[in-house]
CSV table of N, CA, C and O in Angstrom, one decimal:
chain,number,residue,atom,x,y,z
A,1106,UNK,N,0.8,-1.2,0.0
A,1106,UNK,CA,0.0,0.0,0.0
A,1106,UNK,C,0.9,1.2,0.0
A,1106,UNK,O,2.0,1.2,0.4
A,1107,UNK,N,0.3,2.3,-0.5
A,1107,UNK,CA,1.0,3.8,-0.3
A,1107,UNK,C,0.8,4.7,0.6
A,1107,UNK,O,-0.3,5.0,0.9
A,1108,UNK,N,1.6,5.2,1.2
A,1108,UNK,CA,1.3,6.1,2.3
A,1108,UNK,C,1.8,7.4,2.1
A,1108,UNK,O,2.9,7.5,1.5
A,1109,UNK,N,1.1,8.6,2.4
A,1109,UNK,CA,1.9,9.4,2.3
A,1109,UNK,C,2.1,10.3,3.5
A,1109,UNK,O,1.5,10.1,4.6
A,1110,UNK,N,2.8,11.1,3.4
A,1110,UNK,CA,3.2,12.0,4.3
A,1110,UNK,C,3.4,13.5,3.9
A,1110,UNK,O,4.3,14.1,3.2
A,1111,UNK,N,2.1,14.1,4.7
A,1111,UNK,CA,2.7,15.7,4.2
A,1111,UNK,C,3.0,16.5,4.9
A,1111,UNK,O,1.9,17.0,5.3
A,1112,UNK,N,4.2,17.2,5.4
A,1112,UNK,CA,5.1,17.9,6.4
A,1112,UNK,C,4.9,19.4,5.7
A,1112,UNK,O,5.1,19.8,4.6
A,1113,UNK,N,4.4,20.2,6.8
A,1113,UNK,CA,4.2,22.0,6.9
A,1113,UNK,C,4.7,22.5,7.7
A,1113,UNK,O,4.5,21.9,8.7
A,1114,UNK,N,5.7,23.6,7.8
A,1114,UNK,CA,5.7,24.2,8.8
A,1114,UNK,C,4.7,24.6,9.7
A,1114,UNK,O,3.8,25.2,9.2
A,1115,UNK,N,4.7,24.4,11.0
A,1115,UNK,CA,3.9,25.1,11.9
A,1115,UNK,C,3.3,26.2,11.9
A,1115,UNK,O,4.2,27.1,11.9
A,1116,UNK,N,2.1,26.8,11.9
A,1116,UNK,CA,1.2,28.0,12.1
A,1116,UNK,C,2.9,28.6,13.1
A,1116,UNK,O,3.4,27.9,14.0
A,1117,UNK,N,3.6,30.1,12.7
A,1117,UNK,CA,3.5,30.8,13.0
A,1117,UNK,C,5.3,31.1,13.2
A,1117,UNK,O,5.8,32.1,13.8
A,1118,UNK,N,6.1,29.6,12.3
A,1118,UNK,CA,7.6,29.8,11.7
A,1118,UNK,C,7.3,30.6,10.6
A,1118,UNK,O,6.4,30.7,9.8
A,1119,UNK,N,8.5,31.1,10.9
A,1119,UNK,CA,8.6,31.7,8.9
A,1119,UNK,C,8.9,30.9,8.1
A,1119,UNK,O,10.0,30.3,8.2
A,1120,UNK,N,8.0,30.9,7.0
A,1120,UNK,CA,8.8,30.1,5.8
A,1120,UNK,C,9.1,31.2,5.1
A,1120,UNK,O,8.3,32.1,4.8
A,1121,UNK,N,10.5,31.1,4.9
A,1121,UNK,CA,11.6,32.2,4.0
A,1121,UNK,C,11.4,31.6,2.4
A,1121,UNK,O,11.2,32.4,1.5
A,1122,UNK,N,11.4,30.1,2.5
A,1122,UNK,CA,10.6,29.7,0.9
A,1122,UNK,C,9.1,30.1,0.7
A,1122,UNK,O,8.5,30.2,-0.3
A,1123,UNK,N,8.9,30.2,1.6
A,1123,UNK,CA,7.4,30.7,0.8
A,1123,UNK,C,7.1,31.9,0.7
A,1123,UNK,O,6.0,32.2,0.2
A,1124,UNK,N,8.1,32.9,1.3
A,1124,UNK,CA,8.2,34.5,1.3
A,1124,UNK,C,8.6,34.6,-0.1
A,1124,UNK,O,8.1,35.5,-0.8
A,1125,UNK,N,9.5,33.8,-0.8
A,1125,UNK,CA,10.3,34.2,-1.7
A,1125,UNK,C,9.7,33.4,-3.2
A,1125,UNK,O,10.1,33.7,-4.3
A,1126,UNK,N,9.0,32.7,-2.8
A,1126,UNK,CA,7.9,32.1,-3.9
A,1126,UNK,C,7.1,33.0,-3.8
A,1126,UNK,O,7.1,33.6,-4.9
A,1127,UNK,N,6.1,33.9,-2.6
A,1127,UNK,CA,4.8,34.8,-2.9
A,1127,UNK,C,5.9,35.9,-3.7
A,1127,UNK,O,5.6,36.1,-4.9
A,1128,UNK,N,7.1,36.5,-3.3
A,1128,UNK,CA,7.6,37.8,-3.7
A,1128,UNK,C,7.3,37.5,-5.3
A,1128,UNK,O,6.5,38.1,-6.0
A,1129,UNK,N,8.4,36.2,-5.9
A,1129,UNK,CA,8.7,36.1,-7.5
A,1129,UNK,C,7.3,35.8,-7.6
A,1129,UNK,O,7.1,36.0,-8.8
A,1130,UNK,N,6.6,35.6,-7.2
A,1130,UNK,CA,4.8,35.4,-7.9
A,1130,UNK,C,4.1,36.5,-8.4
A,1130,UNK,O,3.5,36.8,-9.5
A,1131,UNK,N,4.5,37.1,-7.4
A,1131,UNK,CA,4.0,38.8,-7.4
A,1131,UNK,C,4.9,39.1,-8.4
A,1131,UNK,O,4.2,38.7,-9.3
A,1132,UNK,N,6.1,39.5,-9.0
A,1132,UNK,CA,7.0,40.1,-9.4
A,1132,UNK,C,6.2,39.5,-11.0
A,1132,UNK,O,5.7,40.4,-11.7
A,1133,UNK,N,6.2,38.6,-11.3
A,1133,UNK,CA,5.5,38.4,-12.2
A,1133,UNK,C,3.8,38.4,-12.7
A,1133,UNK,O,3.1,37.9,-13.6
A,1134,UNK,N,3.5,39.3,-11.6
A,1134,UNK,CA,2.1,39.6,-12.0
A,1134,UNK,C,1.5,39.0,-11.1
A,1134,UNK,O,0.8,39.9,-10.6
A,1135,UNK,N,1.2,37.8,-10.5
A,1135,UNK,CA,0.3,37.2,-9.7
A,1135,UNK,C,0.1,37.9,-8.3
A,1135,UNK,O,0.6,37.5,-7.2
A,1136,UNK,N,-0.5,38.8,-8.4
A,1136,UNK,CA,-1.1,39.2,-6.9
A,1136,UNK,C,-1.9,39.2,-6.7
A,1136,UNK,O,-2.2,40.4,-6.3
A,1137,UNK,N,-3.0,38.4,-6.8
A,1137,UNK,CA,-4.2,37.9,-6.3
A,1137,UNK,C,-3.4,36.6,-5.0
A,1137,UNK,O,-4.1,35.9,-4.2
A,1138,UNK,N,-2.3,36.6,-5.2
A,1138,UNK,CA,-1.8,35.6,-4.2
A,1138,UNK,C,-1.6,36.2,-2.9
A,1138,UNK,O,-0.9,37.1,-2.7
A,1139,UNK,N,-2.4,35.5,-2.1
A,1139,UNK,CA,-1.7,36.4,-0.4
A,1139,UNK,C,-0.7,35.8,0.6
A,1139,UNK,O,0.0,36.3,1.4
A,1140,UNK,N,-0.8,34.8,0.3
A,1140,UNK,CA,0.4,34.2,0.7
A,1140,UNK,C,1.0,32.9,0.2
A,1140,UNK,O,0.3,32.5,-0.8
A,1141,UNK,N,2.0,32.0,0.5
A,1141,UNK,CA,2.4,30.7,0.2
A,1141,UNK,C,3.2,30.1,1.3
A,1141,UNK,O,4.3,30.6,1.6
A,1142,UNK,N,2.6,28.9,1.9
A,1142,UNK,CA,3.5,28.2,2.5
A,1142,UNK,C,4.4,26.9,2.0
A,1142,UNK,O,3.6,26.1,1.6
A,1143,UNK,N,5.4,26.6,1.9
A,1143,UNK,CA,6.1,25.2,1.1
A,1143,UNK,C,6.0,24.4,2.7
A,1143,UNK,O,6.0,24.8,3.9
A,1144,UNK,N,5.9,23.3,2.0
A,1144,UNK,CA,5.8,22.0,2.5
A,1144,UNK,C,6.5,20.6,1.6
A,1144,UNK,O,6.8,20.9,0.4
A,1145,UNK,N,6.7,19.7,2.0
A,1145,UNK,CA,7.3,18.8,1.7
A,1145,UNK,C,6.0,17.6,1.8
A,1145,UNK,O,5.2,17.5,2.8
A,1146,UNK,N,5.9,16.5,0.5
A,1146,UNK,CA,5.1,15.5,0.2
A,1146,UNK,C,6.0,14.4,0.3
A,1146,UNK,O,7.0,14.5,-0.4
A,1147,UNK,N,5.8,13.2,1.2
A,1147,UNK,CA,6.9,11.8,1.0
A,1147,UNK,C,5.8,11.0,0.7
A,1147,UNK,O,4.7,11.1,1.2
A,1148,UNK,N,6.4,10.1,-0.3
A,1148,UNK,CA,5.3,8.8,-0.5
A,1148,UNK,C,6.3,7.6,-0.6
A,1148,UNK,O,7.4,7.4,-1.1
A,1149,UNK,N,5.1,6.4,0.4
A,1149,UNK,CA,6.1,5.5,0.6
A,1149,UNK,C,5.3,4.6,0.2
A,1149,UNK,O,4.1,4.9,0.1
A,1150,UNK,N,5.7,3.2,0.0
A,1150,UNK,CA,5.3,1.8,-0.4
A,1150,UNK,C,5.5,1.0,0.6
A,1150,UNK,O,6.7,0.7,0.7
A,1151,UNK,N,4.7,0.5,1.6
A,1151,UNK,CA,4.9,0.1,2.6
A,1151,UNK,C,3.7,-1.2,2.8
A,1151,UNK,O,2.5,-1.0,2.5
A,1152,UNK,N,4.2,-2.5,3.2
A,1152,UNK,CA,3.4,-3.4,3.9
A,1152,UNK,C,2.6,-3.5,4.8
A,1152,UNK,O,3.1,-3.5,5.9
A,1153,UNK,N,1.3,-3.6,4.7
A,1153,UNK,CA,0.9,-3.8,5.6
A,1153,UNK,C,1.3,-2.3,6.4
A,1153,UNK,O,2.1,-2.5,7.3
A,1154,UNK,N,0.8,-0.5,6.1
A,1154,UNK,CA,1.2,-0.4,6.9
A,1154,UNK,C,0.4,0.4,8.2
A,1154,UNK,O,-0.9,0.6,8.3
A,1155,UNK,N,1.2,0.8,9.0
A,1155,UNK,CA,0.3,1.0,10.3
A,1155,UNK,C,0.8,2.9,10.6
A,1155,UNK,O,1.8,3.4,10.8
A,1156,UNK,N,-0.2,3.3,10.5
A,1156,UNK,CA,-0.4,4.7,11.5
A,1156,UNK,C,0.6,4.7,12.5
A,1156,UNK,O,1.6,5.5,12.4
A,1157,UNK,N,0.7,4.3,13.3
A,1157,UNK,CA,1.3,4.0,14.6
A,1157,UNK,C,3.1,4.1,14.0
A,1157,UNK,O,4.1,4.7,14.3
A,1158,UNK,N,2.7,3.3,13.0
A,1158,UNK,CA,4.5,2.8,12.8
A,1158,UNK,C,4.9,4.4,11.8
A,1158,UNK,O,6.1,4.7,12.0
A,1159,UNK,N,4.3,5.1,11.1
A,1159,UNK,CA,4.9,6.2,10.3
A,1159,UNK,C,4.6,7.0,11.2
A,1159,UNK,O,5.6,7.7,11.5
A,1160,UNK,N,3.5,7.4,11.9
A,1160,UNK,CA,4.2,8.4,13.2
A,1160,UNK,C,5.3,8.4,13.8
A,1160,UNK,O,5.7,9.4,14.2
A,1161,UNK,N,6.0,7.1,13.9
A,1161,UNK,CA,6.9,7.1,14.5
A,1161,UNK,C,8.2,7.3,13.9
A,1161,UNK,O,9.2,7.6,14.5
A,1162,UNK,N,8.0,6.9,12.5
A,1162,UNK,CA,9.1,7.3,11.6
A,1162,UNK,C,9.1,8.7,11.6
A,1162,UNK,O,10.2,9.2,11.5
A,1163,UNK,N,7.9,9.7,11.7
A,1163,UNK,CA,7.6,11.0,11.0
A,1163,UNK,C,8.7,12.3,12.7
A,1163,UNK,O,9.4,13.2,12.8
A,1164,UNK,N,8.1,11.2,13.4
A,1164,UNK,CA,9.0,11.5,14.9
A,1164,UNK,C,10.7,11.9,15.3
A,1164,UNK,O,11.4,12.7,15.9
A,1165,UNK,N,10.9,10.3,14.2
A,1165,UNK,CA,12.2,10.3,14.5
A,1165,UNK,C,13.4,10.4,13.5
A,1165,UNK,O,14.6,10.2,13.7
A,1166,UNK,N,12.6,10.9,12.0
A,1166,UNK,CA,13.3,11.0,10.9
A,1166,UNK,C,12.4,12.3,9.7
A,1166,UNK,O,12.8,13.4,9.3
A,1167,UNK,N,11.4,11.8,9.5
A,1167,UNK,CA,11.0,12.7,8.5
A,1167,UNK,C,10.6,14.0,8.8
A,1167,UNK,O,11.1,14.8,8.1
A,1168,UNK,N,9.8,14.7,9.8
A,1168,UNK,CA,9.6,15.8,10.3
A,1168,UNK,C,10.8,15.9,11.5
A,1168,UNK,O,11.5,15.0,12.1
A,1169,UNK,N,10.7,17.5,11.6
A,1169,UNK,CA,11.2,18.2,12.9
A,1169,UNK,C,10.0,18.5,13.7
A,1169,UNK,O,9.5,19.6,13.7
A,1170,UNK,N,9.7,17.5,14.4
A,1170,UNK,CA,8.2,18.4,15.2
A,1170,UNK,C,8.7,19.1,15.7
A,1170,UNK,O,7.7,19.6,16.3
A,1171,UNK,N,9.8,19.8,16.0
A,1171,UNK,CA,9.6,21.2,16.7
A,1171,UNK,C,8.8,22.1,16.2
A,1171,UNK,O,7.9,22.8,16.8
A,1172,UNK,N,9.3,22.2,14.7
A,1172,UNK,CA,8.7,23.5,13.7
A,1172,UNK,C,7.7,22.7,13.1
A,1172,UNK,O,6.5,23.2,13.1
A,1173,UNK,N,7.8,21.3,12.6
A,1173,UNK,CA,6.9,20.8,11.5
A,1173,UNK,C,5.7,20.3,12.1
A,1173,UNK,O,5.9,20.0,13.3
A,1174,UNK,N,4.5,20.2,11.6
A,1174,UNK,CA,3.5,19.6,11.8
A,1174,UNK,C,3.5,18.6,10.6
A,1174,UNK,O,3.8,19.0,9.5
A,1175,UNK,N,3.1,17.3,10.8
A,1175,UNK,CA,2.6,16.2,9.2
A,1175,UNK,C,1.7,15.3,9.6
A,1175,UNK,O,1.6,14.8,10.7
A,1176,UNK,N,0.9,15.2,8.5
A,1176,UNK,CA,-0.6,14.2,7.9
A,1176,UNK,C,0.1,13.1,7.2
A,1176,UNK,O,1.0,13.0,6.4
A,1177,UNK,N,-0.5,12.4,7.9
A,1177,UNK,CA,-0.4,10.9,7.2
A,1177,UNK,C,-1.6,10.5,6.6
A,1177,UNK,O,-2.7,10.3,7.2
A,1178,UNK,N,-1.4,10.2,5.6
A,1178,UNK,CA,-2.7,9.1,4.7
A,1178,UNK,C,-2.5,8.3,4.2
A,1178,UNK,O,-1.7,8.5,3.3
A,1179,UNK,N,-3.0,7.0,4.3
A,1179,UNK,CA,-2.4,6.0,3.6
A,1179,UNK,C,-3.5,5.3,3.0
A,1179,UNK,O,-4.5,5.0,3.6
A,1180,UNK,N,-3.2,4.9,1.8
A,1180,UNK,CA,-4.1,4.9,0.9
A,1180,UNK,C,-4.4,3.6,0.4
A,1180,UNK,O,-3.5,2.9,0.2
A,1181,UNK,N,-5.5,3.3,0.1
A,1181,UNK,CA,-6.4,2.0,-0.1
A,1181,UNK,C,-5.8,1.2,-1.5
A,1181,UNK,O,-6.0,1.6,-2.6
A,1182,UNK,N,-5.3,0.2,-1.2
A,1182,UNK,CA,-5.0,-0.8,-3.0
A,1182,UNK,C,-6.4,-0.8,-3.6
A,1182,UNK,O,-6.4,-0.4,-4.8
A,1183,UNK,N,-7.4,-1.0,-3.3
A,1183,UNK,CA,-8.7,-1.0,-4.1
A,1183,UNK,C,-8.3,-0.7,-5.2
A,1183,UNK,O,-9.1,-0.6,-6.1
């Protein structure tokens, strides 16, 4: 099955990438845009897998929970 994982900075770090994506957005005309945050998407192939067990990876390898917050969804073979 696939799982993914999507890592945001926390409500209220700065993202310097996404200051500097809204700025060149704007610079090229897009200001209807008010802001942008970047985040990071992991997708994994995993058996059998469990909530429990990619929190725990998301803990101790993929996010910084200091700053990061991440969603996990893992998604149905159907």
């Amino acid at each position: 099955m696939k799982a993914k994982v999507y890592i945001r900075l926390k409500e209220g770090v700065l993202d310097v990438q996404g200051q500097v994506v809204l700025r060149a957005l704007r610079n090229l005309g897009f200001d209807e845009v008010e802001n942008v945050r970047i985040g990071k998407l992991i997708e994994m192939e995993i058996n059998n897998p469990s909530e429990e067990r990619i929190k725990e990876m998301c803990e101790r390898m993929l996010a910084n929970p200091v700053v990061e917050d991440y969603e996990i969804v893992i998604e149905d073979k159907r």
